[in-house]
Short mmCIF file of C-alpha atoms in Angstrom, two decimals:
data_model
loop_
_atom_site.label_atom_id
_atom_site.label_comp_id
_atom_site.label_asym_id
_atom_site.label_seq_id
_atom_site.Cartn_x
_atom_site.Cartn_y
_atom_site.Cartn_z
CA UNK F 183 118.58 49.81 58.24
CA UNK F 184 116.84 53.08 57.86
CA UNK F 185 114.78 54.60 59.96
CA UNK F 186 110.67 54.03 58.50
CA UNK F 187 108.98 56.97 57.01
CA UNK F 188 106.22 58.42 59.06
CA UNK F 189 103.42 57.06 56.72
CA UNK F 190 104.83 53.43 57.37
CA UNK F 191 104.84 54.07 61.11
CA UNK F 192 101.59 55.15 60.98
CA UNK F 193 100.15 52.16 59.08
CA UNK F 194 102.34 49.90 61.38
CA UNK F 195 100.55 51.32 64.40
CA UNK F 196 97.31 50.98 62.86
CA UNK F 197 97.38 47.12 62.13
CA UNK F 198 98.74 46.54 65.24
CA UNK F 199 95.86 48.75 66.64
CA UNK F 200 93.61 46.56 64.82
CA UNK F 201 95.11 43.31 65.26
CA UNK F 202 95.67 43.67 68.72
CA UNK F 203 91.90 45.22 69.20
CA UNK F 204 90.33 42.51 66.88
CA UNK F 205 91.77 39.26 68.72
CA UNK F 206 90.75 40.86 72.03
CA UNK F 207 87.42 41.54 70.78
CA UNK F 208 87.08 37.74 69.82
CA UNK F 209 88.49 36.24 72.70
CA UNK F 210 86.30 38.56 75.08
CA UNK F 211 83.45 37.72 73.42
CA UNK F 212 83.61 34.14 74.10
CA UNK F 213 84.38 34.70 77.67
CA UNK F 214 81.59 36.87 78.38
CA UNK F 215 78.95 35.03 75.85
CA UNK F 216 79.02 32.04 78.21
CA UNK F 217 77.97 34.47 81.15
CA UNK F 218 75.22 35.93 78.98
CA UNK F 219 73.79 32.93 77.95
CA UNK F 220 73.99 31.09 81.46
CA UNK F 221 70.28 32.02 82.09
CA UNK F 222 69.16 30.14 79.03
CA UNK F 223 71.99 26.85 79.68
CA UNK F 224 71.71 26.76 83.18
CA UNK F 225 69.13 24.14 83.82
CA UNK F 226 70.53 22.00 80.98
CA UNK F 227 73.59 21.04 82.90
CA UNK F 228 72.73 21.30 86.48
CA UNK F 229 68.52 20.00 86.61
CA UNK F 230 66.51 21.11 89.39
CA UNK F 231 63.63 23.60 90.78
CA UNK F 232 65.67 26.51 92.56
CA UNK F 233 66.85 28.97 89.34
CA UNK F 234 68.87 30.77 91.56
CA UNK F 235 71.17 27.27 92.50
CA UNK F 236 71.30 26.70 89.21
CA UNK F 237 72.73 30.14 88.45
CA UNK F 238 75.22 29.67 91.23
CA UNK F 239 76.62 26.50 89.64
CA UNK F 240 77.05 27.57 86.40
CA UNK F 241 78.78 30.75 87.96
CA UNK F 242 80.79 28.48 89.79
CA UNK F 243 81.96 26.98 86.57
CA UNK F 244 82.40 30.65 85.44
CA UNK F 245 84.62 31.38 88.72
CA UNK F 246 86.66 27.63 88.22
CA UNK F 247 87.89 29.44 84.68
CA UNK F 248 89.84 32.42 86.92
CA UNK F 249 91.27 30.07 88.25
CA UNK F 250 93.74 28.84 85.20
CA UNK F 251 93.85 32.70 84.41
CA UNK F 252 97.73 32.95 86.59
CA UNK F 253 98.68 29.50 85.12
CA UNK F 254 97.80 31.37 81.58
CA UNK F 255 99.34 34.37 82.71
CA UNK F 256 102.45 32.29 84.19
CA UNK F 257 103.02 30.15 80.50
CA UNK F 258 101.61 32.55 77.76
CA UNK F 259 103.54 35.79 80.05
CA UNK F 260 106.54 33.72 79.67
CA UNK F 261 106.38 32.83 76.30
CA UNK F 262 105.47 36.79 74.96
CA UNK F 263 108.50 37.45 77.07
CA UNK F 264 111.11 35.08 75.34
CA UNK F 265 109.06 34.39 71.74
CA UNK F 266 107.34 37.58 71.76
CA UNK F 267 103.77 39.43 72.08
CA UNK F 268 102.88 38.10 68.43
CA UNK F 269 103.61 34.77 69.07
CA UNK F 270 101.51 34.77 72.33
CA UNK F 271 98.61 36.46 70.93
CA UNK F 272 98.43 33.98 67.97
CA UNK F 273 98.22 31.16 70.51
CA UNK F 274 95.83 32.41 72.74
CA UNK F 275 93.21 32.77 70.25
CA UNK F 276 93.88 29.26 69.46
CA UNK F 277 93.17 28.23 72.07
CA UNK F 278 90.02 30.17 72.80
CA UNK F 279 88.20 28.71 69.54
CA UNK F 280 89.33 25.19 71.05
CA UNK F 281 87.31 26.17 73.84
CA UNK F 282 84.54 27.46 72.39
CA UNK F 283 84.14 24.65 70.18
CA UNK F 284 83.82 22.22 73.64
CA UNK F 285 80.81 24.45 74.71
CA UNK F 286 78.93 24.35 71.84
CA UNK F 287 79.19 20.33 71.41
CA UNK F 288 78.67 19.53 75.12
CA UNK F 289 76.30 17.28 75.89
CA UNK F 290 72.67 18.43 78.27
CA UNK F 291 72.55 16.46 81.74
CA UNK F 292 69.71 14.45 79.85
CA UNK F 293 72.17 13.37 77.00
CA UNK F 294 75.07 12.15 79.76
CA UNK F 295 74.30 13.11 83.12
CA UNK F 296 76.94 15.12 84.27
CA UNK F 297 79.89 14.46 81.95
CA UNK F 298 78.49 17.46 79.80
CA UNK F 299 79.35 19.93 83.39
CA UNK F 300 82.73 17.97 83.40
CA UNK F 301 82.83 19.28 79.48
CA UNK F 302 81.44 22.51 80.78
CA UNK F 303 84.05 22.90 83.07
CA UNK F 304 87.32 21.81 81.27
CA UNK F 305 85.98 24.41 78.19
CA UNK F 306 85.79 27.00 80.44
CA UNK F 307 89.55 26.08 82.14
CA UNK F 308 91.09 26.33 78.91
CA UNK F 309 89.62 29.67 78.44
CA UNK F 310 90.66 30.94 81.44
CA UNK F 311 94.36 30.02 80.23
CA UNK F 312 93.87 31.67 76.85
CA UNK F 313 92.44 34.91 79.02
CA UNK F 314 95.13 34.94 81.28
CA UNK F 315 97.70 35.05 78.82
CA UNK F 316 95.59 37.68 76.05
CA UNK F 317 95.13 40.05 78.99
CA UNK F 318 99.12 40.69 79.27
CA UNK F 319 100.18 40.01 75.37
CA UNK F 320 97.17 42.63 73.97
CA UNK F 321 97.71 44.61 76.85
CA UNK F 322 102.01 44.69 76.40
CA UNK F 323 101.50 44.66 72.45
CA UNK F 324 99.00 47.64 72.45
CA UNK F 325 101.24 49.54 74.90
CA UNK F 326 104.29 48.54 73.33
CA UNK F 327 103.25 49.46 69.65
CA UNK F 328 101.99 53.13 70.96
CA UNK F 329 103.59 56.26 70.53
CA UNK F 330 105.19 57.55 73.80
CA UNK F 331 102.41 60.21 74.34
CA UNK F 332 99.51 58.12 73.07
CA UNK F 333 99.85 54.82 75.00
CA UNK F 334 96.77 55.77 77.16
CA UNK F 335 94.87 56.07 74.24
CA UNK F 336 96.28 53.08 72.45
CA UNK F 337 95.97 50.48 75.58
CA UNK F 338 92.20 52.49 76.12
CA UNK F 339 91.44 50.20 73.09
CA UNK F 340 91.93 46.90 74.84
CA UNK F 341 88.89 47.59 77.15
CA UNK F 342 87.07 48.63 74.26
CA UNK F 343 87.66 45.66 72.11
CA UNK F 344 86.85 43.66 75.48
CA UNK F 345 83.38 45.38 75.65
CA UNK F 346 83.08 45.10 71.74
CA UNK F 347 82.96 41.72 72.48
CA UNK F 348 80.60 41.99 74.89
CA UNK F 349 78.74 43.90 73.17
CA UNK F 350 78.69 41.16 70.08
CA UNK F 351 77.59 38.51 72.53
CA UNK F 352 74.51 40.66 73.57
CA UNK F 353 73.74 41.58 70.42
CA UNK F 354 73.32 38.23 69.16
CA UNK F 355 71.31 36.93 72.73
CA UNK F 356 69.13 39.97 71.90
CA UNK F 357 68.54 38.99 67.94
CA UNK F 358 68.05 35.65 69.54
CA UNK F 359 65.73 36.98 71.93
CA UNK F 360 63.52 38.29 69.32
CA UNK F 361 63.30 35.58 66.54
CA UNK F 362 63.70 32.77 68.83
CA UNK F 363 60.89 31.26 71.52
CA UNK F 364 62.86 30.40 74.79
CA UNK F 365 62.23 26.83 74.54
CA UNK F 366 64.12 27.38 71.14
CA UNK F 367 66.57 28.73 73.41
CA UNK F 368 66.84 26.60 76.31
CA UNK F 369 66.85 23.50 74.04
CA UNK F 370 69.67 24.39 71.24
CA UNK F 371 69.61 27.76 70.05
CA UNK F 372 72.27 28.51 73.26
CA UNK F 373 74.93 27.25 71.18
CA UNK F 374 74.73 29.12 68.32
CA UNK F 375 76.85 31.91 69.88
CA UNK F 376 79.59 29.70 70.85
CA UNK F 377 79.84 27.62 66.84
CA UNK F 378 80.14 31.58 66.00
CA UNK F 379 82.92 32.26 68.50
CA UNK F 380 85.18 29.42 67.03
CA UNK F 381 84.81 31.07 63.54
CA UNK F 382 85.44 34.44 64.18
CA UNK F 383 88.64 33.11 65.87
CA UNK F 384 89.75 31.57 62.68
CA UNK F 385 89.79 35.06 61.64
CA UNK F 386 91.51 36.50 64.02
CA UNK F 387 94.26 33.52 63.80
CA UNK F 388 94.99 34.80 60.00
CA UNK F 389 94.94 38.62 61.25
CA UNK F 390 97.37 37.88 63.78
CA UNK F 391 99.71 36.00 61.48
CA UNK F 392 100.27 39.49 60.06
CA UNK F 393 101.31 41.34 62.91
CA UNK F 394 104.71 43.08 63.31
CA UNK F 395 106.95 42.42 66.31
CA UNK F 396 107.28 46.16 69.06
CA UNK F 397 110.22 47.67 68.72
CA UNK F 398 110.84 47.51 72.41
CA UNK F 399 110.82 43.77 72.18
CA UNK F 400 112.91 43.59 69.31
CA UNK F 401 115.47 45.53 70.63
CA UNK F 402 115.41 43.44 74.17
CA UNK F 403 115.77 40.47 72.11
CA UNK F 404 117.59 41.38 68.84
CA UNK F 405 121.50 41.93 67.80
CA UNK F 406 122.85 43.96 70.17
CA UNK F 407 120.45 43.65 72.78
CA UNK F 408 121.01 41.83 76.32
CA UNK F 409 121.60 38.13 76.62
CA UNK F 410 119.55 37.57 79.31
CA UNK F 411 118.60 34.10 80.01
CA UNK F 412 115.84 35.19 82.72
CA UNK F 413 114.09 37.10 80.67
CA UNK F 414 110.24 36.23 81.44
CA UNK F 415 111.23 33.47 84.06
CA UNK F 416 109.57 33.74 87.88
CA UNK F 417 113.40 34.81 89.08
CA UNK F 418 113.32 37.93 86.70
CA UNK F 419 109.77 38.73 87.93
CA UNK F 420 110.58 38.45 91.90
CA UNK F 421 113.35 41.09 91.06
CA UNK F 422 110.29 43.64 90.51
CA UNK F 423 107.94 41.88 93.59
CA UNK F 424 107.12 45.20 94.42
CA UNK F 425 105.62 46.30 90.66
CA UNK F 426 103.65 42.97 91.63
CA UNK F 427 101.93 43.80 94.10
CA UNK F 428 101.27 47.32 92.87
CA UNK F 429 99.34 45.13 89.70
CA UNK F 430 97.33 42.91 92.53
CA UNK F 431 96.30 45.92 94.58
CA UNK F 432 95.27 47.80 91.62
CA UNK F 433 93.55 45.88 89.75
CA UNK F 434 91.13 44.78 92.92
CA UNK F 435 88.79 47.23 93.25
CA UNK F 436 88.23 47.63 88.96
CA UNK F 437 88.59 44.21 88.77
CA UNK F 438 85.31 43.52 91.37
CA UNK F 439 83.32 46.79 90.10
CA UNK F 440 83.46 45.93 86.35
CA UNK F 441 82.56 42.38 86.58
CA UNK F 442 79.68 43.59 88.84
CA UNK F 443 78.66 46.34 86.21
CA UNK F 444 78.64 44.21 83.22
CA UNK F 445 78.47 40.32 83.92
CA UNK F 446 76.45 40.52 86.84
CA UNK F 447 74.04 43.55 86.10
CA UNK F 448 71.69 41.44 83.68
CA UNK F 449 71.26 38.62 86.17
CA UNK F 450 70.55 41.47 89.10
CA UNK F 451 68.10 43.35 87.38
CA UNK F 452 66.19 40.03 86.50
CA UNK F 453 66.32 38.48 89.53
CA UNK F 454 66.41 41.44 92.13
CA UNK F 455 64.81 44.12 90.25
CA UNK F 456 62.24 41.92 88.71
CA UNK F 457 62.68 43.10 85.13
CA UNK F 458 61.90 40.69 81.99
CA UNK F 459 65.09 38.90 80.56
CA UNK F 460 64.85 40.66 77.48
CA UNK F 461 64.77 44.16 78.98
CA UNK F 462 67.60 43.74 81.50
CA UNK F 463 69.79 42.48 78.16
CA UNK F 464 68.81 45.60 76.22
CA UNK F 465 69.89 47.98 79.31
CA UNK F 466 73.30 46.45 79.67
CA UNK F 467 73.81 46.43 75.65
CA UNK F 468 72.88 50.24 75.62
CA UNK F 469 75.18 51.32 78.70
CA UNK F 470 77.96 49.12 76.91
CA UNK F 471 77.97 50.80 73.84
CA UNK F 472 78.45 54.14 76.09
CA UNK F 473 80.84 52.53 77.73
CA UNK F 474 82.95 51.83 74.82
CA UNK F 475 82.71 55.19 73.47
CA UNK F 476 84.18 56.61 76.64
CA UNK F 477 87.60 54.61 76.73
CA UNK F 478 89.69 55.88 74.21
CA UNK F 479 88.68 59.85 75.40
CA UNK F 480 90.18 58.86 78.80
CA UNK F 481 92.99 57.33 77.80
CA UNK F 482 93.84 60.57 75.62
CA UNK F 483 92.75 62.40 78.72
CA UNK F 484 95.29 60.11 81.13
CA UNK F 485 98.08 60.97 78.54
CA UNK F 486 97.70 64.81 79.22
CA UNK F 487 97.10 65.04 83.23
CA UNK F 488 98.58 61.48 83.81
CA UNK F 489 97.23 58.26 84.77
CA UNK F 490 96.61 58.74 88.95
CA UNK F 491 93.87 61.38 88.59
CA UNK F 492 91.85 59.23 86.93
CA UNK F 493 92.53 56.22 88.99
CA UNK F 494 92.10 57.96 92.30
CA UNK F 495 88.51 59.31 90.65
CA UNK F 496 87.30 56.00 89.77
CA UNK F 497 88.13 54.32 92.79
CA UNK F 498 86.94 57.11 95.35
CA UNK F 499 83.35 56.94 93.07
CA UNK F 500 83.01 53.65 93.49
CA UNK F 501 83.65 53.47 97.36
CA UNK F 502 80.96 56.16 97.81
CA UNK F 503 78.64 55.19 95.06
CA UNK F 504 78.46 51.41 95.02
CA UNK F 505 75.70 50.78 97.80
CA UNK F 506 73.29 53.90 96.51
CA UNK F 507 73.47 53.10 92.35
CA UNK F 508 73.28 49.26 92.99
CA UNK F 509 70.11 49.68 95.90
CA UNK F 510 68.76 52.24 93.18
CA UNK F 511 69.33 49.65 90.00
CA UNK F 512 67.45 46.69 92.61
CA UNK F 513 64.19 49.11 92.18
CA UNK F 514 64.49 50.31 88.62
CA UNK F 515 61.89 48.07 87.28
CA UNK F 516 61.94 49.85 83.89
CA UNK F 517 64.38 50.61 80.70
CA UNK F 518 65.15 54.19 81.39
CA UNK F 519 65.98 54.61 85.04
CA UNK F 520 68.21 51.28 84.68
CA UNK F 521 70.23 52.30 81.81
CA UNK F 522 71.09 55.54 83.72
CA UNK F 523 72.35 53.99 86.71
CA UNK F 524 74.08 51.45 84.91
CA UNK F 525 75.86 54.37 82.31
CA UNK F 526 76.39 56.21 85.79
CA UNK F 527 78.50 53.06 87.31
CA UNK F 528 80.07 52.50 84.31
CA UNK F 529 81.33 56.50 83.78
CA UNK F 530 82.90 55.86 87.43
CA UNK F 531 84.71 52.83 85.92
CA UNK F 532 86.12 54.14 82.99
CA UNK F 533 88.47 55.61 84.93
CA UNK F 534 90.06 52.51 85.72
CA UNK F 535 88.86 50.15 82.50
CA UNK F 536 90.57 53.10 79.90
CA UNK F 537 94.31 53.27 81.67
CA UNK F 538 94.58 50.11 83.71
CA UNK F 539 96.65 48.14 80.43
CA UNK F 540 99.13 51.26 80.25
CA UNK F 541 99.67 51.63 83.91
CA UNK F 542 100.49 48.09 84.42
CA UNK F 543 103.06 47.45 80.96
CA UNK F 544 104.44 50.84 81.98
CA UNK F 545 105.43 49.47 85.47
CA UNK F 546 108.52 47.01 84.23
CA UNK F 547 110.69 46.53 81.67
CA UNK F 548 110.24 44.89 78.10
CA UNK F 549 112.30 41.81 79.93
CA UNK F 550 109.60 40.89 82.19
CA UNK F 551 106.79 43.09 80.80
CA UNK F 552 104.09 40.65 80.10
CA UNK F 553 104.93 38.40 82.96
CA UNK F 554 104.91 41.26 85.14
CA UNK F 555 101.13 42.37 83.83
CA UNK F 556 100.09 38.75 83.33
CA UNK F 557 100.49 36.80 86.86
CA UNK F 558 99.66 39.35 89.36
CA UNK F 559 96.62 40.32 87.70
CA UNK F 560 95.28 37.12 86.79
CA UNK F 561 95.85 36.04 90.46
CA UNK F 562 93.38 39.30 91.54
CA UNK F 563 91.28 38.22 88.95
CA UNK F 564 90.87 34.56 90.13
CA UNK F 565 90.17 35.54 93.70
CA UNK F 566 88.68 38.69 93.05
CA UNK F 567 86.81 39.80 89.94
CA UNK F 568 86.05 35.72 89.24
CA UNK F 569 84.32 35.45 92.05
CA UNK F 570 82.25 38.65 92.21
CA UNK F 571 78.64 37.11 90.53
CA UNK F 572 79.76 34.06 92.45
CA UNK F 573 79.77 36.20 95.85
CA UNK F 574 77.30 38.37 94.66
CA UNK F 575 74.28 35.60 94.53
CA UNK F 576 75.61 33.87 97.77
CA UNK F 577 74.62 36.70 99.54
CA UNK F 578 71.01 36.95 97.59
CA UNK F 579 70.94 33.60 98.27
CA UNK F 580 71.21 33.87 102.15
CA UNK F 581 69.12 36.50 102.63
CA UNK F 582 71.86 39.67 102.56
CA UNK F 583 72.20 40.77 99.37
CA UNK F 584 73.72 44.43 100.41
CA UNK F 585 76.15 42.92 102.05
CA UNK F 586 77.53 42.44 98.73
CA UNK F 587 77.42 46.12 98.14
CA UNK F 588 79.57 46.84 100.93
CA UNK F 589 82.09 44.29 99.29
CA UNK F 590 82.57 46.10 96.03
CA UNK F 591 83.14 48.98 98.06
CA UNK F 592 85.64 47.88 100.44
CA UNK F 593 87.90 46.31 97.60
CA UNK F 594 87.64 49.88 95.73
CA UNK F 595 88.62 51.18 99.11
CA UNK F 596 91.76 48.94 98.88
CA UNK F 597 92.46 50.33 95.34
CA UNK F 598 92.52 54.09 96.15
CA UNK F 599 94.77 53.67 98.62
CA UNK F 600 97.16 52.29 96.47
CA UNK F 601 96.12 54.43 93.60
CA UNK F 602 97.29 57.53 96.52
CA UNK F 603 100.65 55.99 97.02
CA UNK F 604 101.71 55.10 93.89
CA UNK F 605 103.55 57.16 91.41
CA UNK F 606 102.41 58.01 88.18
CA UNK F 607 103.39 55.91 85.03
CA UNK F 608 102.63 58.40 82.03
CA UNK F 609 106.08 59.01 81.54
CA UNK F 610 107.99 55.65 82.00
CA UNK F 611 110.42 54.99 78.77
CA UNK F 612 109.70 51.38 77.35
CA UNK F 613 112.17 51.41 74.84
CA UNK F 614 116.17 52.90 74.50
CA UNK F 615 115.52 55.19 71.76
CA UNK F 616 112.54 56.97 74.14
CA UNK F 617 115.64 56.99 76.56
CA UNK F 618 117.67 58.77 74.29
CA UNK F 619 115.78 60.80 73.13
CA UNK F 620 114.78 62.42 76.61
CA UNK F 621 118.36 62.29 77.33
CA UNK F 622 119.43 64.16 73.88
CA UNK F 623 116.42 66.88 75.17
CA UNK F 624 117.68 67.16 78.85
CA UNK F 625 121.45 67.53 77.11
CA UNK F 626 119.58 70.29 74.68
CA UNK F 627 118.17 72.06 78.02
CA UNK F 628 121.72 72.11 79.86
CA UNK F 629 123.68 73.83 76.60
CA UNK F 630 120.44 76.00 76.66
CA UNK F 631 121.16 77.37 80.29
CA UNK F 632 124.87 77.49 79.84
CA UNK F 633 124.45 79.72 76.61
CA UNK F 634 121.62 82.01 77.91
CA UNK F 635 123.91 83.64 80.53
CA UNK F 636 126.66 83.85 77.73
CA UNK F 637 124.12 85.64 75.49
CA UNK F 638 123.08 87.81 78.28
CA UNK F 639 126.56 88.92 78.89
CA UNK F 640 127.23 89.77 75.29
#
């Protein structure tokens, strides 16, 4: 067949930019709107007079959904492996409407007692399957569909669909906020995000439908490519054990800091900083949009110095700067001083949020690619960045809440070591024809120093 002209390249890139983006931004969204609206649901499923134990169970619930994010990662890797990344990302989104449709139906503790927490908690299960498996298919379909020297850019767009998302969810607590009374709230107007997170889905189901296979999976999987009938299996992935573990240790420290800097910041600058609900939303949507805006210039920044610089800065910031910006943030009491703590935290994770997707599909090969990305980092997710709020208000609650501090710290700690021994990824070839065409250019260098003595001579 021949080759596609460059506008057609272009335009496949950019759909796959957007459909990859999109469905991320949906599924995100109703993965973080259930943490955003926890302070007005809380007491509807779990009665009682202590706010913060209410907050605990429903973060429990929160940290019980990282848990199905490696048995995601494990079936959905498996499948984008040996179907492909468009098939996977199709059914994750599925799946995440599903989900979102439970939450918004569920019944209060008044309604059923406490079948609407075992409703609660199976929703929130199912999303954590549909998470771990859009993590590794957006993040291996973004990478994947990338030119060679833009995949830091392209895979930057993952984390800014994901705070896109985010940033939707808040948005709509904040309209909310502002035409709603909180008994409004508290009684029924918490599921109006959630009815909205099953239709956008829909959306995002058609978009998807659309979507192009990569070429590097194509030619893993199409005539002429390698019958290989471990492709995506456990086997296949225990061959690369040490990639594995690269993904676990990695993704521990960003995984810990960004949770703390966007799911838990609104809670800790109510509860700990004493600021009104309404105000702690509107600092975390302002840093977010910042936030956003940042990824895709470091990811075109990774793809011209390379992807450990900016690794190694993020996770050295965040070992020094955890305890001071998150003591300052506990006695910023108003709008200003909050949102620049909270853009300085975030600026020191960018430089793991922007790269992390690239660095992680760039480790293996298309074979085992979204296995590889999927089940190691939904395992440091589950006991890591799941559990952060979780951890974080068990130490409030007990009287030590800078002990917490010291937590993030010491799991960024782990992270820069590994960011210091591990080589860089920029350059890793993902597909054949990137391998031949470096070796057509290091063939084009060696006739190029054979003939220059030649020419000198003459």
């Amino acid at each position: 067949m021949p080759a596609p002209r460059p506008e057609e390249l272009r335009a496949k890139r950019r759909l796959a930019l957007v459909g990859g983006s999109l469905g991320n931004l949906v599924e995100w969204y109703d993965w973080f709107v259930y943490a955003s609206f926890a302070i007005y649901f809380a007491d509807s499923f779990f009665p009682g007079d202590n706010p913060t134990t209410q907050l605990m169970n429903t973060a429990g619930i929160f940290a019980v959904g990282f848990l199905m994010r490696p048995v995601g990662g494990w079936v959905l890797g498996r499948a984008a492996d040996r179907r492909g990344r468009k098939s996977a990302l199709t059914l994750t989104v599925t799946m995440m409407s599903v989900a979102a449709l439970l939450i918004a139906v569920a019944p209060t503790y008044g309604q059923a007692g406490y079948f609407g927490a075992v409703v609660l908690l199976l929703a929130r299960l199912l999303q954590g399957m549909s998470i771990g498996g859009e993590y590794a298919a957006s993040a291996t379909y973004l990478t994947e569909a990338s030119a060679r020297n833009r995949r830091g850019l392209g895979s930057s767009f993952q984390y800014v669909s994901m705070t896109c998302g985010q940033l939707l969810g808040l948005g709509i607590l904040i309209t909310m906020q502002r035409t709603m009374t909180t008994a409004q709230l508290e009684s029924w107007g918490w599921r109006i995000p959630f009815v909205l997170g099953a239709l956008f889905a829909l959306v995002v189901f058609w978009l998807r439908r659309r979507l192009t296979e990569t070429d590097a999976f194509t030619e893993e999987t199409g005539e002429g490519g390698p019958d290989d009938s471990t492709r995506g299996t456990l086997k296949a992935l225990w061959q690369h054990r040490r990639q594995a573990g690269l993904v676990m240790a990695l993704t521990l420290g960003g995984t810990v800091a960004y949770y703390t800097y966007t799911t838990y910041l609104t809670k800790y600058l109510i509860s700990s900083a004493g600021m009104a609900k309404s105000t702690a939303t509107l600092v975390s949507f302002t840093a977010l949009i910042v936030f956003a805006v940042l990824q895709p210039f470091a990811g075109m920044l990774s793809d011209r110095i390379g992807r450990r610089p900016l690794l190694i800065t993020f996770a050295l910031g965040c070992t020094v700067g955890t305890y001071p910006i998150m003591t300052a943030l506990g006695s910023a009491s108003s709008y200003w001083p909050a949102v620049g703590l909270s853009l300085l935290a975030l600026v020191i994770v960018t430089g793991y949020t922007s790269i992390n997707a690239a660095v992680k599909a760039e480790l293996f090969p298309t074979r085992v690619r979204a296995l590889g990305v999927a089940l190691p980092y939904a395992i440091a997710n589950a006991l890591f960045g799941g559990t952060a709020e979780y951890v974080a208000l068990w130490f409030k609650n007990s009287g030590h809440e800078t002990m917490f501090f010291w937590y993030v710290s010491g799991c960024a700690t782990i992270s820069l070591i590994t960011y210091l021994l591990m080589p860089d990824t920029r350059d890793a070839k993902l597909t054949r024809a990137e391998s031949e065409t470096e070796a057509d250019a290091d063939r084009g260098r060696d006739r190029d120093a054979v003939a220059a003595p030649v020419e000198a001579v003459r």
